[in-house]
Amino acid sequence: MNDAAVHVVFAALLGAALGSFLNVVAHRSVKGRPWWGKERSVCESCGKKLTFRELIPIASWFLQKGRCRACGARVSPRYVAVELIGAATAGLLAWRWGLSWGYVFSMVGAFGLFLNALTDYESQDVFDIFALSMGIVGLALRFFGGRDALVDGLLGAAVGWGSFAVVILLSRGGMGWGDACLMGGTGTVLGWKMTLLALYLGIMAGGLGVAWLLLCGKVKWGRGDAVPLVPYLAVGGVLTLLWGPSILRFVGLHFLRPFDAGWPFL
């Protein structure tokens, strides 16, 4: 197995672990419970503290056949689904970027969106602290790229936040400011051109997703069903992180570091 393949495998394992952790962060944040310190993972049905062998990402769910070893209660497939998505996302990003600054930025962007997608999916709520944290990390990383990289991140934040701010003001509260904060944070990671592309792809993914839900009867016209937006924005963001530079190059647009060859490999 060559070095690139090893990197992809280890990245996938990391992604599964990150997915498992972010699932806990999202769920406990929605429920108003702490996810840090001495708080332990427990069975949601019987309260038994889970052991290490019950917390192995992906493997534990299948080995236990989706049930708690203590009480036999069903463990939601959401857990293993999130871990599999995390593994696939990190593995694909490793395949795309290798050991580079682009990979570091793409992991911050992808899993920052992933966390917010989980909270939005569960409660239709975006936690400002998670969105702002992604923005702070993105700007901090951009300092390594110099003035041009930092300016691109600030412009990305302005474009991401501003695009949603206009929609929020026009809809008179039909959309929350958490979505604007999220796209502002995403913009610091992607830069302004990649942010616009991510918004476009996210909206397209949302349109296809809503059409599918309508066809399946999950939502109906005029019933006022709420459809979480952030999961679709996350899809658009990940697609942009994988193929955004190629798309921009195809239409003749130049993009800035770290998603070019301008930063040294790690």
mmCIF file of C-alpha atoms in Angstrom:
data_model
loop_
_atom_site.group_PDB
_atom_site.id
_atom_site.type_symbol
_atom_site.label_atom_id
_atom_site.label_comp_id
_atom_site.label_asym_id
_atom_site.label_seq_id
_atom_site.Cartn_x
_atom_site.Cartn_y
_atom_site.Cartn_z
ATOM 1 C CA MET A 1 0.000 0.000 0.000
ATOM 2 C CA ASN A 2 1.502 3.351 -1.046
ATOM 3 C CA ASP A 3 1.689 6.459 1.140
ATOM 4 C CA ALA A 4 -1.363 8.088 -0.462
ATOM 5 C CA ALA A 5 -3.532 5.038 0.226
ATOM 6 C CA VAL A 6 -2.314 4.858 3.825
ATOM 7 C CA HIS A 7 -3.208 8.512 4.280
ATOM 8 C CA VAL A 8 -6.718 7.916 2.935
ATOM 9 C CA VAL A 9 -7.263 4.933 5.248
ATOM 10 C CA PHE A 10 -6.067 6.790 8.338
ATOM 11 C CA ALA A 11 -8.122 9.825 7.337
ATOM 12 C CA ALA A 12 -11.225 7.644 7.042
ATOM 13 C CA LEU A 13 -10.619 6.235 10.528
ATOM 14 C CA LEU A 14 -10.175 9.765 11.854
ATOM 15 C CA GLY A 15 -13.344 10.860 10.099
ATOM 16 C CA ALA A 16 -15.349 8.046 11.677
ATOM 17 C CA ALA A 17 -14.080 9.045 15.129
ATOM 18 C CA LEU A 18 -14.826 12.720 14.461
ATOM 19 C CA GLY A 19 -18.304 11.828 13.245
ATOM 20 C CA SER A 20 -18.953 9.869 16.433
ATOM 21 C CA PHE A 21 -17.699 12.733 18.599
ATOM 22 C CA LEU A 22 -19.625 15.449 16.733
ATOM 23 C CA ASN A 23 -22.786 13.378 16.958
ATOM 24 C CA VAL A 24 -22.445 13.426 20.743
ATOM 25 C CA VAL A 25 -21.665 17.164 20.756
ATOM 26 C CA ALA A 26 -24.704 17.933 18.606
ATOM 27 C CA HIS A 27 -27.135 15.707 20.497
ATOM 28 C CA ARG A 28 -26.111 16.883 23.951
ATOM 29 C CA SER A 29 -26.049 20.539 22.888
ATOM 30 C CA VAL A 30 -29.613 20.225 21.587
ATOM 31 C CA LYS A 31 -30.680 18.571 24.853
ATOM 32 C CA GLY A 32 -28.865 21.189 26.955
ATOM 33 C CA ARG A 33 -26.444 18.652 28.418
ATOM 34 C CA PRO A 34 -22.650 19.089 28.722
ATOM 35 C CA TRP A 35 -20.449 17.123 26.338
ATOM 36 C CA TRP A 36 -17.125 17.988 27.958
ATOM 37 C CA GLY A 37 -15.357 17.194 31.238
ATOM 38 C CA LYS A 38 -16.315 14.037 33.104
ATOM 39 C CA GLU A 39 -19.546 13.459 31.204
ATOM 40 C CA ARG A 40 -19.584 9.820 30.021
ATOM 41 C CA SER A 41 -21.348 8.156 27.117
ATOM 42 C CA VAL A 42 -24.361 6.150 28.289
ATOM 43 C CA CYS A 43 -27.189 4.118 26.816
ATOM 44 C CA GLU A 44 -30.115 6.464 26.185
ATOM 45 C CA SER A 45 -32.548 3.763 27.353
ATOM 46 C CA CYS A 46 -31.062 2.257 30.509
ATOM 47 C CA GLY A 47 -28.358 4.765 31.430
ATOM 48 C CA LYS A 48 -25.525 2.210 31.515
ATOM 49 C CA LYS A 49 -22.090 3.738 30.996
ATOM 50 C CA LEU A 50 -20.628 2.492 27.746
ATOM 51 C CA THR A 51 -17.265 0.770 27.688
ATOM 52 C CA PHE A 52 -14.482 1.248 25.157
ATOM 53 C CA ARG A 53 -15.531 -1.812 23.131
ATOM 54 C CA GLU A 54 -19.032 -0.312 22.834
ATOM 55 C CA LEU A 55 -17.684 2.991 21.504
ATOM 56 C CA ILE A 56 -15.583 1.835 18.549
ATOM 57 C CA PRO A 57 -16.858 3.872 15.585
ATOM 58 C CA ILE A 58 -18.878 1.847 13.045
ATOM 59 C CA ALA A 59 -17.661 -1.543 14.309
ATOM 60 C CA SER A 60 -19.470 -1.482 17.683
ATOM 61 C CA TRP A 61 -22.887 -0.810 16.160
ATOM 62 C CA PHE A 62 -22.602 -3.755 13.771
ATOM 63 C CA LEU A 63 -21.036 -6.108 16.334
ATOM 64 C CA GLN A 64 -23.862 -5.350 18.757
ATOM 65 C CA LYS A 65 -26.433 -5.660 15.942
ATOM 66 C CA GLY A 66 -27.666 -2.161 16.664
ATOM 67 C CA ARG A 67 -28.688 -2.875 20.247
ATOM 68 C CA CYS A 68 -27.487 -2.062 23.768
ATOM 69 C CA ARG A 69 -25.551 -4.952 25.294
ATOM 70 C CA ALA A 70 -27.082 -4.306 28.719
ATOM 71 C CA CYS A 71 -30.794 -3.820 28.076
ATOM 72 C CA GLY A 72 -31.192 -4.855 24.456
ATOM 73 C CA ALA A 73 -32.761 -1.544 23.463
ATOM 74 C CA ARG A 74 -32.442 -0.507 19.831
ATOM 75 C CA VAL A 75 -29.592 1.920 19.106
ATOM 76 C CA SER A 76 -30.555 4.434 16.442
ATOM 77 C CA PRO A 77 -28.979 3.841 13.008
ATOM 78 C CA ARG A 78 -28.172 7.561 13.076
ATOM 79 C CA TYR A 79 -25.026 6.771 15.058
ATOM 80 C CA VAL A 80 -23.471 4.463 12.511
ATOM 81 C CA ALA A 81 -24.764 6.595 9.610
ATOM 82 C CA VAL A 82 -22.995 9.673 10.972
ATOM 83 C CA GLU A 83 -19.787 7.701 11.516
ATOM 84 C CA LEU A 84 -19.904 6.310 7.971
ATOM 85 C CA ILE A 85 -20.494 9.785 6.520
ATOM 86 C CA GLY A 86 -17.577 11.109 8.568
ATOM 87 C CA ALA A 87 -15.311 8.321 7.332
ATOM 88 C CA ALA A 88 -16.311 8.841 3.695
ATOM 89 C CA THR A 89 -15.906 12.619 3.919
ATOM 90 C CA ALA A 90 -12.446 12.549 5.506
ATOM 91 C CA GLY A 91 -11.268 9.789 3.184
ATOM 92 C CA LEU A 92 -12.405 11.638 0.052
ATOM 93 C CA LEU A 93 -10.805 14.874 1.222
ATOM 94 C CA ALA A 94 -7.530 13.024 1.897
ATOM 95 C CA TRP A 95 -7.705 11.518 -1.593
ATOM 96 C CA ARG A 96 -8.328 14.970 -3.092
ATOM 97 C CA TRP A 97 -5.776 17.046 -1.187
ATOM 98 C CA GLY A 98 -3.148 14.732 0.254
ATOM 99 C CA LEU A 99 -0.988 16.099 3.072
ATOM 100 C CA SER A 100 -1.397 19.799 2.341
ATOM 101 C CA TRP A 101 -2.851 22.989 3.750
ATOM 102 C CA GLY A 102 -5.829 22.407 1.475
ATOM 103 C CA TYR A 103 -6.545 19.226 3.437
ATOM 104 C CA VAL A 104 -6.360 21.049 6.784
ATOM 105 C CA PHE A 105 -8.765 23.738 5.590
ATOM 106 C CA SER A 106 -11.114 21.254 3.974
ATOM 107 C CA MET A 107 -11.353 19.187 7.169
ATOM 108 C CA VAL A 108 -12.165 22.292 9.222
ATOM 109 C CA GLY A 109 -14.786 23.385 6.711
ATOM 110 C CA ALA A 110 -16.365 19.977 6.132
ATOM 111 C CA PHE A 111 -16.637 18.909 9.762
ATOM 112 C CA GLY A 112 -17.645 22.388 10.908
ATOM 113 C CA LEU A 113 -20.553 22.181 8.480
ATOM 114 C CA PHE A 114 -21.188 18.584 9.560
ATOM 115 C CA LEU A 115 -21.627 19.583 13.215
ATOM 116 C CA ASN A 116 -24.047 22.372 12.362
ATOM 117 C CA ALA A 117 -25.936 20.097 9.976
ATOM 118 C CA LEU A 118 -26.460 17.627 12.832
ATOM 119 C CA THR A 119 -27.909 20.242 15.192
ATOM 120 C CA ASP A 120 -30.099 21.672 12.425
ATOM 121 C CA TYR A 121 -31.346 18.214 11.465
ATOM 122 C CA GLU A 122 -32.239 17.348 15.057
ATOM 123 C CA SER A 123 -33.710 20.636 16.237
ATOM 124 C CA GLN A 124 -33.806 23.107 13.289
ATOM 125 C CA ASP A 125 -31.352 25.181 15.291
ATOM 126 C CA VAL A 126 -27.871 26.478 14.446
ATOM 127 C CA PHE A 127 -25.691 27.230 17.466
ATOM 128 C CA ASP A 128 -23.872 30.524 16.929
ATOM 129 C CA ILE A 129 -20.885 29.377 18.973
ATOM 130 C CA PHE A 130 -20.204 26.468 16.597
ATOM 131 C CA ALA A 131 -20.512 28.679 13.515
ATOM 132 C CA LEU A 132 -18.310 31.402 14.986
ATOM 133 C CA SER A 133 -15.718 28.881 16.157
ATOM 134 C CA MET A 134 -15.293 27.668 12.585
ATOM 135 C CA GLY A 135 -14.795 31.272 11.478
ATOM 136 C CA ILE A 136 -12.161 31.925 14.132
ATOM 137 C CA VAL A 137 -10.235 28.761 13.255
ATOM 138 C CA GLY A 138 -10.441 29.583 9.538
ATOM 139 C CA LEU A 139 -9.031 33.082 10.012
ATOM 140 C CA ALA A 140 -6.312 31.828 12.355
ATOM 141 C CA LEU A 141 -5.163 29.298 9.744
ATOM 142 C CA ARG A 142 -5.176 31.937 7.023
ATOM 143 C CA PHE A 143 -2.539 33.956 8.862
ATOM 144 C CA PHE A 144 -0.031 31.355 7.662
ATOM 145 C CA GLY A 145 -0.809 32.290 4.064
ATOM 146 C CA GLY A 146 -0.119 36.000 4.349
ATOM 147 C CA ARG A 147 -2.180 39.061 3.530
ATOM 148 C CA ASP A 148 -3.856 37.789 0.356
ATOM 149 C CA ALA A 149 -5.089 34.617 2.057
ATOM 150 C CA LEU A 150 -6.389 36.589 5.041
ATOM 151 C CA VAL A 151 -8.209 39.108 2.850
ATOM 152 C CA ASP A 152 -9.789 36.286 0.862
ATOM 153 C CA GLY A 153 -11.051 34.760 4.113
ATOM 154 C CA LEU A 154 -12.523 38.059 5.303
ATOM 155 C CA LEU A 155 -14.211 38.584 1.938
ATOM 156 C CA GLY A 156 -15.540 35.036 2.131
ATOM 157 C CA ALA A 157 -17.024 35.753 5.558
ATOM 158 C CA ALA A 158 -18.639 38.945 4.238
ATOM 159 C CA VAL A 159 -20.083 37.178 1.184
ATOM 160 C CA GLY A 160 -21.368 34.202 3.178
ATOM 161 C CA TRP A 161 -22.917 36.285 5.949
ATOM 162 C CA GLY A 162 -24.200 38.989 3.619
ATOM 163 C CA SER A 163 -25.935 36.576 1.250
ATOM 164 C CA PHE A 164 -28.045 35.184 4.055
ATOM 165 C CA ALA A 165 -28.504 38.543 5.756
ATOM 166 C CA VAL A 166 -30.275 39.820 2.633
ATOM 167 C CA VAL A 167 -32.580 36.775 2.599
ATOM 168 C CA ILE A 168 -33.312 37.111 6.329
ATOM 169 C CA LEU A 169 -34.206 40.782 6.005
ATOM 170 C CA LEU A 170 -36.392 40.185 2.949
ATOM 171 C CA SER A 171 -38.163 37.239 4.581
ATOM 172 C CA ARG A 172 -38.759 39.267 7.786
ATOM 173 C CA GLY A 173 -37.677 36.524 10.116
ATOM 174 C CA GLY A 174 -38.449 33.545 7.906
ATOM 175 C CA MET A 175 -34.856 32.427 8.374
ATOM 176 C CA GLY A 176 -32.681 32.652 11.483
ATOM 177 C CA TRP A 177 -29.436 34.572 11.867
ATOM 178 C CA GLY A 178 -27.673 31.343 12.795
ATOM 179 C CA ASP A 179 -27.621 30.412 9.111
ATOM 180 C CA ALA A 180 -25.911 33.716 8.298
ATOM 181 C CA CYS A 181 -23.318 33.153 11.028
ATOM 182 C CA LEU A 182 -22.688 29.654 9.704
ATOM 183 C CA MET A 183 -22.043 30.845 6.157
ATOM 184 C CA GLY A 184 -19.860 33.641 7.513
ATOM 185 C CA GLY A 185 -17.741 31.066 9.322
ATOM 186 C CA THR A 186 -17.693 28.856 6.255
ATOM 187 C CA GLY A 187 -16.558 31.823 4.166
ATOM 188 C CA THR A 188 -13.395 32.289 6.216
ATOM 189 C CA VAL A 189 -12.388 28.730 5.314
ATOM 190 C CA LEU A 190 -13.415 28.737 1.643
ATOM 191 C CA GLY A 191 -12.710 32.295 0.507
ATOM 192 C CA TRP A 192 -15.273 34.346 -1.385
ATOM 193 C CA LYS A 193 -15.293 32.539 -4.760
ATOM 194 C CA MET A 194 -15.507 29.077 -3.239
ATOM 195 C CA THR A 195 -18.200 30.343 -0.844
ATOM 196 C CA LEU A 196 -20.393 31.509 -3.715
ATOM 197 C CA LEU A 197 -19.954 28.134 -5.396
ATOM 198 C CA ALA A 198 -20.789 26.299 -2.153
ATOM 199 C CA LEU A 199 -23.967 28.371 -1.782
ATOM 200 C CA TYR A 200 -24.989 27.570 -5.334
ATOM 201 C CA LEU A 201 -24.348 23.845 -4.959
ATOM 202 C CA GLY A 202 -26.036 23.807 -1.541
ATOM 203 C CA ILE A 203 -29.170 25.480 -2.928
ATOM 204 C CA MET A 204 -29.229 23.025 -5.836
ATOM 205 C CA ALA A 205 -28.868 20.114 -3.403
ATOM 206 C CA GLY A 206 -31.666 21.593 -1.290
ATOM 207 C CA GLY A 207 -33.952 21.865 -4.304
ATOM 208 C CA LEU A 208 -33.360 18.240 -5.226
ATOM 209 C CA GLY A 209 -33.814 17.173 -1.604
ATOM 210 C CA VAL A 210 -37.122 18.993 -1.204
ATOM 211 C CA ALA A 211 -38.367 17.607 -4.528
ATOM 212 C CA TRP A 212 -37.569 14.097 -3.302
ATOM 213 C CA LEU A 213 -39.354 14.720 0.020
ATOM 214 C CA LEU A 214 -42.404 15.969 -1.871
ATOM 215 C CA LEU A 215 -42.418 12.900 -4.107
ATOM 216 C CA CYS A 216 -42.130 10.634 -1.043
ATOM 217 C CA GLY A 217 -44.911 12.496 0.753
ATOM 218 C CA LYS A 218 -42.641 13.489 3.644
ATOM 219 C CA VAL A 219 -43.589 17.148 3.173
ATOM 220 C CA LYS A 220 -46.599 18.699 1.476
ATOM 221 C CA TRP A 221 -47.198 22.016 -0.233
ATOM 222 C CA GLY A 222 -48.905 24.574 1.980
ATOM 223 C CA ARG A 223 -48.609 22.542 5.180
ATOM 224 C CA GLY A 224 -45.776 24.622 6.592
ATOM 225 C CA ASP A 225 -43.396 21.694 7.070
ATOM 226 C CA ALA A 226 -39.943 22.804 8.191
ATOM 227 C CA VAL A 227 -37.053 21.446 6.134
ATOM 228 C CA PRO A 228 -33.561 21.867 7.656
ATOM 229 C CA LEU A 229 -31.327 23.860 5.311
ATOM 230 C CA VAL A 230 -27.860 23.305 6.772
ATOM 231 C CA PRO A 231 -27.529 19.623 5.750
ATOM 232 C CA TYR A 232 -27.911 20.729 2.128
ATOM 233 C CA LEU A 233 -25.450 23.586 2.624
ATOM 234 C CA ALA A 234 -23.043 21.011 4.048
ATOM 235 C CA VAL A 235 -23.432 18.890 0.909
ATOM 236 C CA GLY A 236 -22.690 21.951 -1.208
ATOM 237 C CA GLY A 237 -19.681 22.780 0.950
ATOM 238 C CA VAL A 238 -18.179 19.299 0.730
ATOM 239 C CA LEU A 239 -18.727 19.147 -3.037
ATOM 240 C CA THR A 240 -16.968 22.504 -3.306
ATOM 241 C CA LEU A 241 -14.067 21.321 -1.172
ATOM 242 C CA LEU A 242 -13.668 18.294 -3.420
ATOM 243 C CA TRP A 243 -14.202 19.775 -6.877
ATOM 244 C CA GLY A 244 -14.552 23.538 -6.391
ATOM 245 C CA PRO A 245 -11.088 24.480 -7.714
ATOM 246 C CA SER A 246 -11.651 22.373 -10.835
ATOM 247 C CA ILE A 247 -15.049 23.973 -11.437
ATOM 248 C CA LEU A 248 -13.656 27.479 -10.986
ATOM 249 C CA ARG A 249 -10.727 26.697 -13.267
ATOM 250 C CA PHE A 250 -13.147 25.351 -15.886
ATOM 251 C CA VAL A 251 -15.053 28.670 -15.980
ATOM 252 C CA GLY A 252 -11.820 30.647 -16.069
ATOM 253 C CA LEU A 253 -11.718 31.911 -12.487
ATOM 254 C CA HIS A 254 -8.562 32.021 -10.392
ATOM 255 C CA PHE A 255 -8.792 30.914 -6.781
ATOM 256 C CA LEU A 256 -6.511 31.764 -3.901
ATOM 257 C CA ARG A 257 -4.517 29.699 -1.459
ATOM 258 C CA PRO A 258 -4.761 27.321 0.281
ATOM 259 C CA PHE A 259 -6.764 25.713 -2.527
ATOM 260 C CA ASP A 260 -3.962 26.228 -5.034
ATOM 261 C CA ALA A 261 -0.317 25.228 -5.208
ATOM 262 C CA GLY A 262 0.882 28.318 -3.376
ATOM 263 C CA TRP A 263 1.237 26.875 0.113
ATOM 264 C CA PRO A 264 3.954 24.374 0.970
ATOM 265 C CA PHE A 265 2.974 20.818 1.760
ATOM 266 C CA LEU A 266 2.943 19.873 5.421
#
